Coordinates of C-alpha atoms in Angstrom, one line a residue:
Chain A
X24 CA 62.0 113.6 -144.0
X25 CA 59.6 113.0 -141.1
X26 CA 59.8 109.4 -139.8
X27 CA 56.6 107.8 -138.6
X28 CA 56.9 104.8 -136.1
X29 CA 53.9 102.7 -135.1
X30 CA 53.4 100.3 -132.3
X31 CA 52.6 97.5 -132.0
X32 CA 53.1 96.1 -135.4
X33 CA 50.7 93.2 -134.7
X34 CA 47.6 93.4 -132.5
X35 CA 45.5 90.4 -131.7
X36 CA 42.1 91.5 -130.2
X37 CA 39.1 89.8 -128.8
X38 CA 35.8 91.0 -130.3
X39 CA 34.1 93.5 -128.1
X40 CA 37.4 94.5 -126.4
X41 CA 39.1 97.9 -126.9
X42 CA 42.2 98.4 -128.9
X43 CA 44.8 101.1 -129.2
X44 CA 47.6 101.8 -131.7
X45 CA 50.4 104.4 -131.2
X46 CA 52.1 106.5 -133.7
X47 CA 55.2 108.6 -133.1
X48 CA 56.7 111.2 -135.5
X49 CA 60.3 112.4 -135.6
X50 CA 59.1 116.0 -135.7
X51 CA 56.1 117.8 -134.3
X52 CA 53.1 117.7 -136.6
X53 CA 51.4 120.7 -135.0
X54 CA 50.5 123.3 -137.7
X55 CA 50.3 127.0 -137.1
X56 CA 46.5 126.6 -137.4
X57 CA 46.6 124.6 -134.2
X58 CA 45.7 121.3 -135.9
X59 CA 48.0 118.2 -135.9
X60 CA 48.5 117.0 -139.5
X61 CA 48.2 113.3 -138.7
X62 CA 45.9 110.9 -140.5
X63 CA 44.8 107.4 -139.8
X64 CA 43.9 104.8 -142.5
X65 CA 42.6 101.3 -142.5
X66 CA 43.4 98.9 -145.3
X67 CA 41.1 95.9 -145.1
X68 CA 42.2 92.7 -146.8
X69 CA 42.1 93.0 -150.6
X70 CA 40.8 96.6 -150.5
X71 CA 42.1 100.1 -151.0
X72 CA 42.9 102.1 -147.9
X73 CA 40.1 104.1 -146.3
X74 CA 40.4 107.3 -144.2
X75 CA 39.4 106.9 -140.6
X76 CA 40.7 110.1 -138.8
X77 CA 42.3 113.3 -140.1
X78 CA 43.9 116.3 -138.4
X79 CA 44.6 113.9 -135.5
X80 CA 41.1 114.0 -134.1
X81 CA 38.4 114.4 -136.8
X82 CA 36.5 111.3 -137.7
X83 CA 36.1 110.9 -141.5
X84 CA 32.7 110.7 -143.1
X85 CA 31.5 107.1 -142.9
X86 CA 34.0 106.1 -140.2
X87 CA 32.3 104.3 -137.3
X88 CA 32.1 106.3 -134.1
X89 CA 34.0 103.5 -132.2
X90 CA 37.1 105.0 -133.8
X91 CA 38.8 108.0 -132.2
X92 CA 42.0 109.8 -132.5
X93 CA 44.0 111.7 -129.9
X94 CA 47.5 113.2 -129.3
X95 CA 49.5 116.2 -130.2
X96 CA 53.0 117.1 -131.3
X97 CA 54.8 113.8 -131.9
X98 CA 52.7 111.3 -130.0
X99 CA 49.3 110.1 -131.4
X100 CA 46.9 107.3 -130.6
X101 CA 44.1 105.6 -132.5
X102 CA 41.5 103.9 -130.2
X103 CA 38.8 101.5 -131.1
X104 CA 36.3 101.4 -128.3
X105 CA 35.0 97.9 -129.1
X106 CA 36.6 95.9 -131.8
X107 CA 34.4 94.2 -134.4
X108 CA 35.3 91.5 -136.8
X109 CA 35.1 94.0 -139.7
X110 CA 37.9 96.0 -138.2
X111 CA 40.5 93.4 -139.3
X112 CA 43.2 94.8 -141.5
X113 CA 46.3 97.0 -141.5
X114 CA 46.2 100.4 -139.9
X115 CA 48.5 103.2 -141.0
X116 CA 49.3 106.6 -139.6
X117 CA 50.5 109.3 -142.1
X118 CA 51.9 112.7 -141.6
X119 CA 50.6 115.4 -143.9
X120 CA 52.5 118.4 -142.5
X121 CA 55.3 118.5 -145.0
X122 CA 56.2 116.8 -148.2
X123 CA 57.3 114.1 -148.7
X124 CA 54.4 112.8 -146.8
X125 CA 55.3 109.6 -144.9
X126 CA 53.4 106.6 -143.5
X127 CA 54.1 104.4 -140.5
X128 CA 55.0 100.8 -141.1
X129 CA 51.4 99.6 -140.4
X130 CA 49.8 97.7 -137.6
X131 CA 48.0 94.5 -138.4
X132 CA 44.9 94.0 -136.3
X133 CA 43.6 90.4 -136.1
X134 CA 40.8 88.8 -134.3
X135 CA 41.7 86.3 -131.6
Chain B
X11 CA 28.9 107.5 -158.6
X12 CA 31.7 109.2 -156.8
X13 CA 34.9 107.3 -157.9
X14 CA 38.4 107.4 -159.1
X15 CA 39.6 104.8 -161.7
X16 CA 43.3 104.3 -162.5
X17 CA 44.6 102.9 -165.7
X18 CA 47.9 102.6 -167.7
X19 CA 49.8 100.1 -165.6
X20 CA 51.6 97.1 -167.1
X21 CA 54.9 95.4 -167.6
X22 CA 57.8 97.5 -168.5
X23 CA 61.6 96.9 -168.7
X24 CA 64.0 98.8 -166.4
X25 CA 64.7 102.2 -167.9
X26 CA 61.4 102.3 -169.6
X27 CA 58.4 104.7 -169.3
X28 CA 54.8 104.5 -168.5
X29 CA 52.0 107.0 -168.1
X30 CA 49.3 106.4 -165.5
X31 CA 45.9 108.0 -165.7
X32 CA 43.3 108.5 -163.0
X33 CA 39.7 109.4 -164.2
X34 CA 37.4 111.1 -161.7
X35 CA 33.6 111.0 -161.7
X36 CA 30.7 112.0 -159.5
X37 CA 32.3 115.1 -157.9
X38 CA 33.7 118.5 -158.9
X39 CA 37.2 117.4 -159.8
X40 CA 38.8 120.9 -159.9
X41 CA 37.9 121.5 -156.3
X42 CA 40.3 118.9 -155.0
X43 CA 44.0 118.1 -154.7
X44 CA 44.8 114.6 -155.9
X45 CA 47.7 112.4 -155.0
X46 CA 49.4 109.2 -156.0
X47 CA 50.2 106.5 -153.4
X48 CA 51.9 103.2 -154.1
X49 CA 52.2 99.8 -152.5
X50 CA 54.8 97.3 -153.4
X51 CA 53.7 93.7 -153.2
X52 CA 53.3 92.7 -149.6
X53 CA 54.6 96.0 -148.3
X54 CA 53.2 99.2 -146.8
X55 CA 51.9 102.4 -148.3
X56 CA 54.3 105.0 -149.8
X57 CA 53.2 108.5 -150.9
X58 CA 54.6 109.2 -154.4
X59 CA 53.3 112.6 -155.6
X60 CA 50.5 115.1 -155.3
X61 CA 49.1 118.2 -157.1
X62 CA 46.9 121.0 -156.0
X63 CA 43.5 121.7 -157.6
X64 CA 44.9 124.4 -159.9
X65 CA 48.2 122.6 -160.7
X66 CA 50.1 125.4 -159.1
X67 CA 52.0 123.1 -156.8
X68 CA 53.3 119.6 -157.3
X69 CA 55.4 117.5 -154.9
X70 CA 57.3 114.3 -155.1
X71 CA 58.8 111.6 -152.9
X72 CA 62.6 111.7 -152.9
X73 CA 62.6 108.2 -154.5
X74 CA 60.9 109.5 -157.7
X75 CA 62.0 113.1 -157.9
X76 CA 63.4 113.9 -161.3
X77 CA 61.9 110.7 -162.9
X78 CA 58.1 111.1 -162.3
X79 CA 55.9 114.1 -163.3
X80 CA 52.4 114.6 -162.0
X81 CA 49.9 116.7 -164.0
X82 CA 46.1 117.1 -164.3
X83 CA 43.6 118.2 -166.9
X84 CA 40.6 119.6 -165.1
X85 CA 38.6 119.8 -168.3
X86 CA 39.0 116.0 -168.7
X87 CA 38.6 115.3 -165.0
X88 CA 41.9 113.4 -165.1
X89 CA 45.2 113.1 -163.2
X90 CA 48.3 111.7 -164.8
X91 CA 51.7 110.3 -163.6
X92 CA 54.4 110.2 -166.2
X93 CA 57.0 107.7 -165.0
X94 CA 60.4 107.7 -166.7
X95 CA 63.6 105.8 -166.1
X96 CA 61.7 103.1 -164.2
X97 CA 63.5 100.9 -161.8
X98 CA 62.6 97.4 -160.4
X99 CA 61.9 99.1 -157.1
X100 CA 59.1 101.1 -158.7
X101 CA 57.1 97.8 -159.0
X102 CA 53.9 98.5 -157.1
X103 CA 50.1 99.0 -157.1
X104 CA 49.6 102.7 -157.8
X105 CA 46.6 104.4 -156.2
X106 CA 45.2 107.8 -156.9
X107 CA 43.5 109.5 -154.0
X108 CA 41.5 112.7 -153.4
X109 CA 42.1 115.1 -150.6
X110 CA 39.4 116.3 -148.2
X111 CA 38.3 119.9 -148.6
X112 CA 40.6 122.6 -147.2
X113 CA 40.2 124.2 -143.8
X114 CA 39.1 127.8 -143.9
X115 CA 40.1 130.1 -141.0
X116 CA 39.5 133.9 -141.3
X117 CA 39.4 133.7 -145.1
X118 CA 42.6 131.7 -145.2
X119 CA 42.6 128.3 -146.9
X120 CA 44.7 125.6 -145.4
X121 CA 45.2 122.4 -147.4
X122 CA 44.5 119.2 -145.5
X123 CA 46.1 116.4 -147.4
X124 CA 44.0 113.6 -146.0
X125 CA 42.9 111.1 -148.7
X126 CA 39.1 110.4 -148.4
X127 CA 38.5 108.7 -151.8
X128 CA 40.8 106.1 -153.3
X129 CA 40.8 104.2 -156.6
X130 CA 41.3 100.5 -156.9
X131 CA 44.8 100.9 -158.2
X132 CA 46.8 100.0 -161.3
X133 CA 49.7 97.6 -161.2
X134 CA 53.1 98.5 -162.5
X135 CA 55.7 95.8 -162.9
X136 CA 59.2 96.7 -163.8
X137 CA 61.1 93.7 -164.9
X138 CA 63.4 92.4 -167.6

């Protein structure tokens, strides 16, 4: 199985400041179609997860444009250009290249 | 309204069975793959199982393989998860989730199992 490792696990951020979360996979997530099968989700407190980024770089419908994804192979990053109070929650990366699909441990973003 | 609604959770003894359902509305159900993801209390997300739009392919996490069976009825716009031989470690909130549409390159379809629509979840508690 592909192991997903996120860092940091806790991320305190001042509103208006940028933030970055890293995700590393134990195997390359690069598909033969040239896309990386890496997704990012946010689970806000008390809510179901929501899709932010898929295929490593594509922003999901409804995801604010302050969120962006980058990386390839085994190293990926989710960036928030300017954190807002509503961004609080747990962020997960997930590989969808091969089953069983696997999630990272989660990164808890909190407002300072 | 575009939504997924799970049902069927509850309290069951170890070794028992439950059948979860996920009802879809507001979109063309048979165009999409659907998956189950669970979350144990206070823990992270764990992918459980998924099925393609036409039921041709189903997949399972190692932890549930041989005990859980995923199925769907496109005419009833519903997804199911039959859970047998339940264990205490199966205790979790079970979500169903819809995939984004496939990529199409040169007339080839590539599944993209990113989950863009989630239900609110149904709780399964396995305890004696």
